[in-house]
XYZ file of N, CA and C in Angstrom:
324
model
N 74.509 18.700 16.501
C 73.679 18.831 15.508
C 72.631 17.942 15.193
N 73.551 16.816 14.472
C 73.345 15.675 13.865
C 72.440 14.735 14.726
N 72.800 14.718 15.729
C 71.925 13.905 17.043
C 71.098 14.729 16.755
N 70.321 15.956 17.085
C 69.131 16.511 17.128
C 68.520 16.174 15.925
N 69.084 16.702 14.627
C 68.629 16.228 13.325
C 68.225 15.260 13.257
N 68.734 13.855 13.662
C 68.083 12.834 13.661
C 67.043 12.654 14.589
N 67.126 13.214 15.832
C 65.782 12.769 16.625
C 64.860 13.789 15.727
N 64.857 14.784 15.003
C 63.623 15.447 14.833
C 63.154 14.854 13.368
N 64.198 13.907 12.462
C 63.325 12.925 11.704
C 63.116 11.697 12.183
N 63.513 11.599 13.198
C 62.786 10.456 13.662
C 61.225 11.002 14.484
N 61.177 11.752 15.085
C 59.885 12.462 15.501
C 58.861 12.688 14.226
N 59.371 13.658 13.105
C 58.706 13.751 11.913
C 58.104 12.415 11.464
N 58.594 11.519 11.437
C 58.535 10.336 10.980
C 57.503 9.658 11.453
N 58.271 9.441 13.012
C 56.669 9.043 13.659
C 55.529 9.634 13.667
N 55.483 10.921 13.672
C 53.873 11.975 13.388
C 53.559 11.806 12.475
N 54.225 11.524 11.401
C 53.507 11.521 10.035
C 52.738 9.760 9.619
N 53.662 8.985 10.225
C 53.212 7.697 11.072
C 51.717 7.772 11.694
N 51.695 8.570 12.863
C 50.955 8.676 13.737
C 49.197 9.588 12.872
N 50.096 10.611 12.252
C 48.952 11.121 11.095
C 48.025 10.116 10.327
N 49.186 9.250 9.610
C 48.711 8.038 8.654
C 47.358 7.312 9.213
N 48.006 7.000 10.165
C 46.947 5.986 11.238
C 45.607 6.885 11.388
N 46.020 7.878 11.863
C 44.643 8.421 12.509
C 43.491 9.141 11.355
N 44.207 9.254 10.055
C 43.566 9.279 8.682
C 42.975 7.855 8.109
N 43.536 7.249 8.676
C 43.208 5.728 8.433
C 41.933 5.672 9.005
N 42.298 5.700 10.699
C 40.978 5.210 11.585
C 40.084 6.548 11.149
N 39.741 7.574 10.398
C 38.858 8.536 10.126
C 37.961 8.018 9.239
N 38.658 7.457 8.097
C 38.106 6.919 6.923
C 37.518 5.761 7.174
N 37.628 4.880 8.029
C 37.248 3.805 8.395
C 35.645 3.960 9.324
N 35.975 5.102 10.369
C 34.982 5.594 10.772
C 33.779 5.937 9.647
N 34.202 6.825 8.921
C 33.224 7.411 8.225
C 32.469 6.195 7.194
N 33.405 5.218 6.861
C 32.764 4.069 5.958
C 31.825 3.352 6.719
N 32.075 3.243 8.128
C 30.956 2.960 9.151
C 29.981 3.543 9.335
N 30.187 4.690 9.467
C 29.049 5.427 9.416
C 28.049 5.824 8.274
N 28.265 5.740 6.894
C 27.869 5.748 5.804
C 27.122 4.203 5.736
N 27.563 3.222 5.773
C 27.030 2.084 6.328
C 25.955 1.900 6.985
N 26.429 2.478 8.574
C 25.379 2.472 9.661
C 23.882 3.311 8.720
N 24.313 4.474 7.960
C 23.326 5.738 7.517
C 22.445 4.696 6.198
N 23.083 3.888 5.803
C 22.568 2.929 4.573
C 21.816 1.903 5.563
N 21.944 0.971 6.308
C 21.098 0.307 6.898
C 20.123 1.005 7.424
N 20.258 2.340 8.228
C 18.901 2.595 8.686
C 18.036 3.237 7.537
N 18.670 3.536 6.579
C 17.561 4.004 5.288
C 16.991 2.772 4.865
N 17.981 1.909 4.587
C 17.370 0.650 4.462
C 15.822 0.005 5.364
N 16.439 0.257 6.668
C 15.365 -0.302 7.325
C 14.006 0.782 7.357
N 14.125 1.806 7.223
C 13.403 3.058 7.029
C 12.420 2.950 5.881
N 12.893 2.402 4.944
C 12.308 1.989 3.520
C 11.764 0.572 4.026
N 12.002 -0.066 4.769
C 11.150 -1.536 4.640
C 10.443 -0.982 5.740
N 10.288 -0.049 6.741
C 8.896 0.171 7.566
C 8.167 0.622 6.395
N 8.409 1.506 5.653
C 7.762 2.322 4.932
C 6.985 0.841 3.704
N 7.483 0.275 3.411
C 7.133 -0.651 2.357
C 6.072 -1.609 3.145
N 6.334 -1.980 4.732
C 5.339 -2.344 5.461
C 4.352 -1.773 5.522
N 4.481 -0.446 5.804
C 2.963 -0.016 6.079
C 2.128 0.265 4.820
N 2.852 0.579 3.762
C 2.475 0.535 2.351
C 1.617 -0.879 1.997
N 2.225 -1.993 2.474
C 1.385 -3.206 2.305
C 0.634 -3.154 2.954
N -0.101 -2.433 4.256
C -0.538 -2.964 5.184
C -1.995 -2.198 4.333
N -1.882 -0.893 4.117
C -2.791 -0.078 3.743
C -3.582 -0.715 2.297
N -2.369 -1.105 1.536
C -2.916 -1.795 0.409
C -3.670 -2.985 0.541
N -3.370 -3.837 1.479
C -4.234 -5.219 1.849
C -5.467 -4.316 2.119
N -5.442 -3.425 3.596
C -6.772 -3.202 3.851
C -7.818 -2.743 3.014
N -7.074 -1.753 1.662
C -8.059 -1.034 0.986
C -8.585 -2.516 -0.211
N -7.509 -3.494 -0.650
C -7.911 -4.913 -1.226
C -9.304 -5.308 -0.896
N -9.041 -5.441 0.427
C -10.204 -6.151 1.575
C -11.512 -5.042 1.485
N -11.138 -3.751 1.336
C -11.973 -2.988 1.180
C -13.481 -2.993 -0.132
N -11.867 -3.277 -1.091
C -12.757 -3.308 -2.553
C -13.543 -4.509 -2.646
N -12.718 -6.143 -1.899
C -13.530 -7.083 -2.308
C -15.104 -6.928 -1.417
N -15.152 -6.226 0.182
C -16.133 -6.385 0.612
C -17.228 -5.300 -0.616
N -16.868 -4.166 -1.216
C -17.922 -3.707 -2.329
C -18.202 -4.620 -3.379
N -17.133 -5.076 -3.937
C -17.716 -5.947 -5.146
C -18.643 -6.824 -4.552
N -18.409 -7.429 -3.054
C -19.651 -8.911 -3.056
C -20.735 -7.681 -2.509
N -20.847 -6.496 -2.159
C -22.151 -5.485 -1.734
C -22.586 -5.672 -2.981
N -21.962 -5.350 -4.143
C -22.421 -4.948 -5.682
C -23.247 -6.116 -6.040
N -22.634 -7.282 -6.175
C -23.259 -8.540 -6.761
C -24.183 -8.705 -5.605
N -24.295 -8.569 -4.469
C -25.803 -8.804 -4.051
C -26.319 -7.727 -4.270
N -26.392 -6.559 -4.615
C -27.472 -5.813 -4.694
C -27.975 -5.790 -6.414
N -27.047 -6.238 -6.881
C -27.480 -7.267 -8.482
C -28.713 -8.548 -8.266
N -28.271 -9.291 -7.448
C -28.899 -10.202 -7.084
C -30.684 -9.445 -6.723
N -30.703 -8.552 -5.947
C -31.878 -8.275 -5.169
C -32.255 -7.264 -6.660
N -31.795 -6.495 -7.654
C -32.004 -6.077 -8.433
C -32.934 -6.897 -9.407
N -32.284 -8.296 -9.700
C -33.084 -8.992 -10.487
C -33.962 -9.480 -10.002
N -34.067 -9.751 -8.669
C -34.938 -10.997 -7.656
C -36.382 -9.390 -8.246
N -35.893 -8.194 -7.870
C -37.204 -7.026 -8.046
C -37.983 -7.381 -9.331
N -36.584 -7.332 -10.654
C -37.168 -7.050 -11.679
C -38.033 -8.430 -11.839
N -37.781 -9.492 -11.590
C -38.636 -10.426 -11.482
C -39.910 -10.348 -11.307
N -39.925 -9.873 -9.898
C -41.022 -9.420 -9.115
C -41.867 -8.765 -10.097
N -41.200 -7.576 -10.857
C -41.915 -6.692 -11.374
C -42.887 -7.649 -12.381
N -42.079 -7.910 -13.506
C -42.578 -8.968 -14.217
C -43.918 -9.221 -14.001
N -43.604 -10.421 -12.982
C -44.986 -10.693 -12.236
C -46.263 -9.670 -12.055
N -45.886 -8.840 -11.144
C -46.831 -8.098 -11.223
C -47.575 -7.254 -12.820
N -46.750 -7.394 -13.602
C -47.104 -6.472 -14.770
C -48.473 -7.694 -15.352
N -47.787 -8.485 -15.546
C -48.497 -9.818 -15.839
C -49.894 -9.973 -15.014
N -49.811 -9.912 -14.042
C -50.874 -9.768 -13.260
C -51.709 -8.898 -13.402
N -51.211 -7.550 -13.713
C -52.091 -6.417 -13.990
C -52.610 -6.453 -15.140
N -51.864 -7.283 -16.335
C -52.926 -7.712 -17.239
C -54.026 -8.657 -17.289
N -53.704 -9.420 -16.423
C -54.930 -10.749 -16.219
C -56.032 -9.413 -15.678
N -55.545 -8.761 -14.423
C -56.919 -8.205 -13.828
C -57.645 -6.982 -15.128
N -56.608 -6.282 -15.861
C -57.308 -5.439 -16.509
C -58.258 -6.463 -17.959
N -57.682 -7.619 -18.094
C -58.590 -8.238 -19.067
C -59.796 -8.746 -18.136
N -59.708 -9.260 -17.155
C -60.805 -9.940 -16.663
C -62.101 -8.486 -15.955
N -61.252 -7.261 -16.004
C -62.472 -5.785 -16.068
C -62.798 -5.628 -17.230
N -62.077 -6.177 -17.922
C -62.818 -5.687 -19.639
C -63.941 -6.753 -19.816
N -63.520 -8.078 -19.318
C -64.947 -8.994 -19.309
C -66.066 -8.667 -18.738
N -65.616 -8.605 -17.601
C -66.629 -7.566 -16.646
C -67.500 -6.839 -16.574
N -67.038 -5.890 -17.461
C -67.472 -4.756 -18.146
C -68.699 -5.360 -18.947
N -67.833 -6.364 -19.725
C -68.969 -6.735 -20.865
C -69.987 -7.505 -20.598
N -69.733 -8.315 -19.611
C -70.970 -9.013 -18.957
C -71.999 -8.425 -18.066
N -71.607 -7.069 -17.814
C -72.404 -5.773 -17.070
C -73.155 -5.233 -18.344
N -72.485 -5.110 -19.165
C -72.637 -4.248 -20.528
C -74.026 -4.833 -20.826
N -73.741 -6.491 -20.825
C -74.912 -7.606 -21.594
C -75.969 -7.411 -20.447
N -75.980 -7.514 -19.288
C -76.844 -7.411 -18.414
C -77.510 -6.311 -18.593
């Protein structure tokens, strides 16, 4: 009976050791899975950041193009205003010449 009890205790101790080993392996796997999940999440975050960076770069490029277009339009507007001022001066001269011509015609 004592021999059976000793075998039983040895078997129980072996099983307890095996259970502890298995629990340790499970915890290690859980840790590995958690770390793998974190790595994947970081990879996903990195991909999202790259995509966002590309979108922002494209947007900035379009904004710069629009700013250049606005600068060109301002130059054109300035040229038009200068030309318009010249036309107004010419119109005043023509009006003045017309008045002089009318006066000459009235005298004649």
